[in-house]
Short mmCIF file of C-alpha atoms in Angstrom, two decimals:
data_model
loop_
_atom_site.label_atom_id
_atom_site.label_comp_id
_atom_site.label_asym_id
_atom_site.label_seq_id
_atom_site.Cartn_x
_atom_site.Cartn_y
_atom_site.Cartn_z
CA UNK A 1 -9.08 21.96 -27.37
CA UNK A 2 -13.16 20.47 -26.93
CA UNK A 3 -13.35 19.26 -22.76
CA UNK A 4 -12.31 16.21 -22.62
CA UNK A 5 -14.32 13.10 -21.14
CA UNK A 6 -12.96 11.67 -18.56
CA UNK A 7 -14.17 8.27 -19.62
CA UNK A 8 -12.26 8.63 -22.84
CA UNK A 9 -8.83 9.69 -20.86
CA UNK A 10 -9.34 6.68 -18.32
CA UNK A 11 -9.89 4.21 -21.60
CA UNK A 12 -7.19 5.46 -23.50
CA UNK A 13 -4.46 5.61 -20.82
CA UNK A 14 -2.25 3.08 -21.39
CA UNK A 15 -1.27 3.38 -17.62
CA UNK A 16 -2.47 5.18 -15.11
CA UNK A 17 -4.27 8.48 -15.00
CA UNK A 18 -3.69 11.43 -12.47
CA UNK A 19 -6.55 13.47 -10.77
CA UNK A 20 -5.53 16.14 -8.60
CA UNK A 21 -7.53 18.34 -6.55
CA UNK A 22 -7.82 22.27 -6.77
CA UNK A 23 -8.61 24.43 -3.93
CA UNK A 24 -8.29 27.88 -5.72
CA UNK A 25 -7.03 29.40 -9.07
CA UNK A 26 -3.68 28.49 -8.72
CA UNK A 27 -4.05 24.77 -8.22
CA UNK A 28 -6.24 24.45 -11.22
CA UNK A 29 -3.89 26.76 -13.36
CA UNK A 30 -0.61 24.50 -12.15
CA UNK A 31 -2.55 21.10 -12.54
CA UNK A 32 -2.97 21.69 -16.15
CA UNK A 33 0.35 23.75 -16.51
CA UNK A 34 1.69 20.29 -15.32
CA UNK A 35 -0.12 18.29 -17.18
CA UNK A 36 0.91 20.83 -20.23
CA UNK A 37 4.98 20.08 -19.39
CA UNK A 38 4.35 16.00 -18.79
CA UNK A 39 2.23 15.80 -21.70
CA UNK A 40 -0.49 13.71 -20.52
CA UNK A 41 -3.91 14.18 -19.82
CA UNK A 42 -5.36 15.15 -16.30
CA UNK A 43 -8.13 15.29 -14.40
CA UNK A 44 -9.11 18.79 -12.41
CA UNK A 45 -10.96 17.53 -9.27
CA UNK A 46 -13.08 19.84 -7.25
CA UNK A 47 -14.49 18.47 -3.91
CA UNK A 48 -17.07 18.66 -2.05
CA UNK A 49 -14.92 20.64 0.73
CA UNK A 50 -13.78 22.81 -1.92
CA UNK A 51 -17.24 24.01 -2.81
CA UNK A 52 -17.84 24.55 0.80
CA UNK A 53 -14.89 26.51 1.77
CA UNK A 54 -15.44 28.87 -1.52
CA UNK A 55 -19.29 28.98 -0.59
CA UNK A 56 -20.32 27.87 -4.18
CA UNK A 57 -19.41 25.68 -6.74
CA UNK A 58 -19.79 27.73 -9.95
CA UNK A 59 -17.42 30.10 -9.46
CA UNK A 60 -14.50 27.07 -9.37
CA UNK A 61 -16.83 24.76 -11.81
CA UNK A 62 -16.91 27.73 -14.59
CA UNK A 63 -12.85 28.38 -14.18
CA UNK A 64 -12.09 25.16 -14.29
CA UNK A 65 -13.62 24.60 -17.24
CA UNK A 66 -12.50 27.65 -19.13
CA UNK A 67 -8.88 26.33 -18.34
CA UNK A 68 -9.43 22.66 -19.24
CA UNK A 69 -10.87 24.14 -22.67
CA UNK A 70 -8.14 26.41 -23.27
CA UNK A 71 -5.32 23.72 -22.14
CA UNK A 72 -2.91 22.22 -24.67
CA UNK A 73 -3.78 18.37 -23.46
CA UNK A 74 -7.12 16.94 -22.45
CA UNK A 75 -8.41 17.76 -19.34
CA UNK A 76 -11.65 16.33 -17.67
CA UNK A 77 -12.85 18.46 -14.82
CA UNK A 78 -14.51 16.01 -12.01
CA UNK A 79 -16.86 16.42 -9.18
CA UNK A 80 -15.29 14.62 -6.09
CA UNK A 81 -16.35 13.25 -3.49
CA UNK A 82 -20.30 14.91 -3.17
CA UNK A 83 -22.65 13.01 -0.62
CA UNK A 84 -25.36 15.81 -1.39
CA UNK A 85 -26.99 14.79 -4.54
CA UNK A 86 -28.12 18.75 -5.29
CA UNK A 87 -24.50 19.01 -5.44
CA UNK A 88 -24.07 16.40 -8.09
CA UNK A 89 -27.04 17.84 -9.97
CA UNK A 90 -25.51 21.33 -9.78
CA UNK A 91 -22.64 20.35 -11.19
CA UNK A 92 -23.89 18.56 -14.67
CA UNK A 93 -26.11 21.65 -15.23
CA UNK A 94 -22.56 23.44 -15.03
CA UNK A 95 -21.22 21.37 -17.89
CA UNK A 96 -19.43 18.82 -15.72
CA UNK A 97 -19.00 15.63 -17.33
CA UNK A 98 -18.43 13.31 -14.40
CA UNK A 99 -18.87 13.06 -10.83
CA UNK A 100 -17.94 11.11 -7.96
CA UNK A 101 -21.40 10.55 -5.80
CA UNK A 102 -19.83 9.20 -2.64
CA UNK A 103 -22.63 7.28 -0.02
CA UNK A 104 -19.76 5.67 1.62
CA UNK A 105 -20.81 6.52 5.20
CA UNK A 106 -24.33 4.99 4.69
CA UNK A 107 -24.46 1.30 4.45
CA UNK A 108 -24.22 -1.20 1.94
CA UNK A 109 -28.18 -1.28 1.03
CA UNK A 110 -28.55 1.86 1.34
CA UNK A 111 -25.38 3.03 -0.74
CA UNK A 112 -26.15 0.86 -3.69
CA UNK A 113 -29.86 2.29 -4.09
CA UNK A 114 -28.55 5.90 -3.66
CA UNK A 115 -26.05 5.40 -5.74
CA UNK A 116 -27.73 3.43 -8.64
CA UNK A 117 -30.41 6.62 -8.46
CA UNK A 118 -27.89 8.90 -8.71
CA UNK A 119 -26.19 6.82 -11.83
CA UNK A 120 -29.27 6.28 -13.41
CA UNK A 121 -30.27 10.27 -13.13
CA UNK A 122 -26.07 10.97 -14.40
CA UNK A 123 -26.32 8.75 -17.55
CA UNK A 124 -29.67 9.94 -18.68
CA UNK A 125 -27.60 13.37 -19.07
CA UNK A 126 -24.49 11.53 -20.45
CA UNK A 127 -22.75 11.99 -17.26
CA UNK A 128 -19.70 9.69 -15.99
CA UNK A 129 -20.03 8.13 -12.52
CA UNK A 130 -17.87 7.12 -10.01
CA UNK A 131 -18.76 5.67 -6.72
CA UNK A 132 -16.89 4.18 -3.22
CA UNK A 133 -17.28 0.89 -1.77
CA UNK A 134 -15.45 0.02 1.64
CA UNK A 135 -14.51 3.10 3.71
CA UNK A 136 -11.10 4.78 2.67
CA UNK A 137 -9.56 6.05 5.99
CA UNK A 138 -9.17 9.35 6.77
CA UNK A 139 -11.80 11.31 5.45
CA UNK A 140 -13.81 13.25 8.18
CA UNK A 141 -13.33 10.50 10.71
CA UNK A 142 -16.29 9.07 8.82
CA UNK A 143 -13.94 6.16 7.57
CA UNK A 144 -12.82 2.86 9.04
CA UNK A 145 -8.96 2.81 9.06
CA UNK A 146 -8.07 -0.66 7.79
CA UNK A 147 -11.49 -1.22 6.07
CA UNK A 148 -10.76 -2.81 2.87
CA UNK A 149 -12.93 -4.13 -0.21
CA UNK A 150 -14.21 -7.45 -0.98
CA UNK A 151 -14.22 -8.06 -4.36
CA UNK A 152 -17.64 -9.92 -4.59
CA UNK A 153 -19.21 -7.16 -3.08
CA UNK A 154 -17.73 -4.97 -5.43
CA UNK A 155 -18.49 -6.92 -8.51
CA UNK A 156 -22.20 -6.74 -7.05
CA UNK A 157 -22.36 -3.39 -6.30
CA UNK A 158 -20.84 -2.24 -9.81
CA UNK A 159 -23.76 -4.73 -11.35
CA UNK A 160 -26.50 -3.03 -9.04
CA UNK A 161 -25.47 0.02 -9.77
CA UNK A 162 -24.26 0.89 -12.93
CA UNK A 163 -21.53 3.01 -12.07
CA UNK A 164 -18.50 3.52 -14.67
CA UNK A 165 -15.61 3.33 -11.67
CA UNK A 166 -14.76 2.47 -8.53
CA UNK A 167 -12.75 3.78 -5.46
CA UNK A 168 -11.57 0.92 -3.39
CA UNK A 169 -10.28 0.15 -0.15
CA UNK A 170 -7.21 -0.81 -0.42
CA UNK A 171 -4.75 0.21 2.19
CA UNK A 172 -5.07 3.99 1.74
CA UNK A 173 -5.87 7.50 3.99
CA UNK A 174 -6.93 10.12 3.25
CA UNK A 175 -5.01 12.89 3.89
CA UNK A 176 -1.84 11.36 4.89
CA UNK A 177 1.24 13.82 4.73
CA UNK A 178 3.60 11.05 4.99
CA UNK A 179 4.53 8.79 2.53
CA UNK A 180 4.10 5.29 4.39
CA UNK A 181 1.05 3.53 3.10
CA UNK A 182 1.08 -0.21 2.70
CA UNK A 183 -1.36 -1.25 -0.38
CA UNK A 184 -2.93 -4.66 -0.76
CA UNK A 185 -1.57 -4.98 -4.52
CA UNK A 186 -2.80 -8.81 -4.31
CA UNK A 187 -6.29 -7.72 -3.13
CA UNK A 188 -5.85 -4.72 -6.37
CA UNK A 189 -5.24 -7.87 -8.80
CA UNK A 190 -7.82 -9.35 -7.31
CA UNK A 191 -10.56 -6.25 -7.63
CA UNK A 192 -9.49 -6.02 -11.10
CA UNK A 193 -9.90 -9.23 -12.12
CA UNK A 194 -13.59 -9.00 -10.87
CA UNK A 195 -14.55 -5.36 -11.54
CA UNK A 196 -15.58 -4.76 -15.28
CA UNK A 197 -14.75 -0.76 -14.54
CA UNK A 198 -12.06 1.01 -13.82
CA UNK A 199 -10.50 1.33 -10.17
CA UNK A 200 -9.63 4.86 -8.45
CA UNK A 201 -7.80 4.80 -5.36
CA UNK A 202 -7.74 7.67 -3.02
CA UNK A 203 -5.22 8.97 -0.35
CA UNK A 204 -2.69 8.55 -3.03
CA UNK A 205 -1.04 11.25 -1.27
CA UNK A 206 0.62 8.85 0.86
CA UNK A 207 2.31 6.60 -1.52
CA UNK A 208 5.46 6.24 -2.43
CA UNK A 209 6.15 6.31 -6.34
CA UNK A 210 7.36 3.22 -6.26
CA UNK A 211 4.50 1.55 -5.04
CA UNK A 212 1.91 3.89 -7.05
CA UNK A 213 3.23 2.29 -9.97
CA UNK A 214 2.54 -1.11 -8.27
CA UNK A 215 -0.76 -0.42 -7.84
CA UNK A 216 -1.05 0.70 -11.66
CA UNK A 217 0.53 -2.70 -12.74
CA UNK A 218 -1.74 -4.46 -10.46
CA UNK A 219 -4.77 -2.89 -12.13
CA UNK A 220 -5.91 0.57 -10.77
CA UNK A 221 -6.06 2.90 -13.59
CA UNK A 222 -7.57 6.62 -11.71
CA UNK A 223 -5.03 8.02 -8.78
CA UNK A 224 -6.06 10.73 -6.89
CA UNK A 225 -4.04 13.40 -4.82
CA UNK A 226 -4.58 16.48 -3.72
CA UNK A 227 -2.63 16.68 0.15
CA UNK A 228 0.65 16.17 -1.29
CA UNK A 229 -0.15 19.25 -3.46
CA UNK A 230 -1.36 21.19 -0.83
CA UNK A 231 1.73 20.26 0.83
CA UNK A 232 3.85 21.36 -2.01
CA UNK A 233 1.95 24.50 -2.16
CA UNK A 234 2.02 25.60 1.55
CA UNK A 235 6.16 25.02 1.75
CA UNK A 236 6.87 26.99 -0.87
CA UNK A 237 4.80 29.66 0.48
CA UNK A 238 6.55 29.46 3.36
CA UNK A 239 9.89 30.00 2.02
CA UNK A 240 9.04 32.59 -0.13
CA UNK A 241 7.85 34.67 2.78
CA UNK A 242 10.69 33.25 4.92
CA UNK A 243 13.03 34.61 2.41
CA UNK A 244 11.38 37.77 2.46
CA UNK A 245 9.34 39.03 5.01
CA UNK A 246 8.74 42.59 3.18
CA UNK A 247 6.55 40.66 0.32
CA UNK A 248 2.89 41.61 0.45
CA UNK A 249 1.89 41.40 -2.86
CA UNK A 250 0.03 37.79 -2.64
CA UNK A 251 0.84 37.29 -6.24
CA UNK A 252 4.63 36.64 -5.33
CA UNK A 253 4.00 34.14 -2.85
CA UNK A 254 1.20 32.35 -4.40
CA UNK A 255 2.87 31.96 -7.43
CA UNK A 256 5.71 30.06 -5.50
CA UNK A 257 2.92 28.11 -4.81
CA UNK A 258 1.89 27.75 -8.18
CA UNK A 259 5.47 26.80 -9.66
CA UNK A 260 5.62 24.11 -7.14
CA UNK A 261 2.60 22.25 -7.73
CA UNK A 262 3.05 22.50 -11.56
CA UNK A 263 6.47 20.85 -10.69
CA UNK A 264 5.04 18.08 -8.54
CA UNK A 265 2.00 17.15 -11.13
CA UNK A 266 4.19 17.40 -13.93
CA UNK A 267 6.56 14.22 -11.84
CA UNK A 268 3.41 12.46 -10.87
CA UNK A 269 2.48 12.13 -14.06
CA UNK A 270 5.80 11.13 -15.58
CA UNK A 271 5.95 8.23 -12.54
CA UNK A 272 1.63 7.29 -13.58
CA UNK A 273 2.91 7.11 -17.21
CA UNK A 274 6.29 5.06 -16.76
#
């Protein structure tokens, strides 16, 4: 299958549309084997962290695309999260299609005019944007907890800009391994009805289902998670050693791994789609 855009998957979702994060191999190949048994399109996200803890990007960039190419349903494969704007720049020449440019930690004036130069550079090169506006908690302790967005600064900053989507601020964390967060789904309605782009929120990791299919009705359309997979990931581990403390061939334990995150996108999916 041709990579997919991820602007086409986000405007031809009828719902909502997953983007998970990868740390190695075996989240990228479970995030599409997932999206393979759910039957829905997906977004492979590799972060800024990522990149760091592997030392490089291309080495994940170049998989990652080989798999989304090779998958049997459309799969975008996203920059997330990149403050450095060699990063973003990096990553096009790759063959990524879009990329989040985050300048979240600097403020408002000088977000919007690093952002808008970074957007401008991205859709010279036919690249897909995404930006943040009011600090998501959780992320490096750079974020406000309880921060949220006002929707006429976000319909000004997505005018000043000319990014294609926006992350929001709407009552998530990054990072959470609990499933407790309390969205603003009338401040959601409200962004939507104001923002002419899509809406991504982050930390979906601590939503319940229920209320990430709220958020979906009330108009975000991009959800991203990535602890809850690593959480997935790391237990199963765990119990496959547990079980048998003789293993040491890492491809018996990882692929417990594996098998549980394809299980967990593969639900995620089903609950963005229903």
């Amino acid at each position: 299958m041709p990579l997919a855009g991820i602007g086409d998957i986000v405007r031809d979702a009828p719902l909502g549309v997953g983007a998970f994060n990868m740390i190695q191999l075996e989240h990228a190949e479970a995030i599409v084997a997932g999206a393979e048994a759910a039957g829905a399109p997906v977004v492979l996200q590799i972060s800024e962290n990522c990149v760091r803890y592997h030392g490089a990007l291309a080495p994940v960039a170049l998989a990652s695309l080989a798999l989304a190419r090779a998958a049997a349903v459309p799969v975008a494969v996203h920059l997330d999260h990149a403050t450095d704007r060699s990063l973003v720049e990096e990553a096009v020449g790759l063959g990524l299609g879009s990329v989040m440019y985050d300048a979240s930690a600097l403020d408002h004036e000088a977000n919007a005019t690093a952002t808008a130069e970074v957007t401008r550079w991205c859709h010279e090169r036919g690249v897909w944007v995404e930006a943040e506006l009011g600090e998501i908690g959780g992320k490096d302790g750079v974020h406000a907890p309880g921060a949220r967005t006002r929707p006429d600064e976000a319909t000004g900053y997505v005018g000043r800009t000319g990014v294609d989507a926006l992350a929001v601020a709407v009552g998530t964390s990054h990072a959470m391994t609990t499933k407790d967060a309390v969205l603003d789904l009338g401040l959601i309605a409200e962004l939507h009805a104001a923002v002419p782009v899509p809406l991504v929120l982050h930390g979906s990791s601590g939503v319940p289902d229920e209320t990430i299919r709220a958020a979906v009705r009330h108009g975000m359309k991009k959800i991203n998670i990535a602890t809850h997979l690593n959480k997935a990931f790391t237990a199963a581990v765990r119990d496959r050693l547990t079980a048998d403390t003789s293993v040491v061939d890492s491809r018996k334990y990882l692929k417990a791994g594996r098998d549980a995150v394809t299980r967990e996108v593969a639900h995620l999916l089903g609950v963005l789609t229903s």
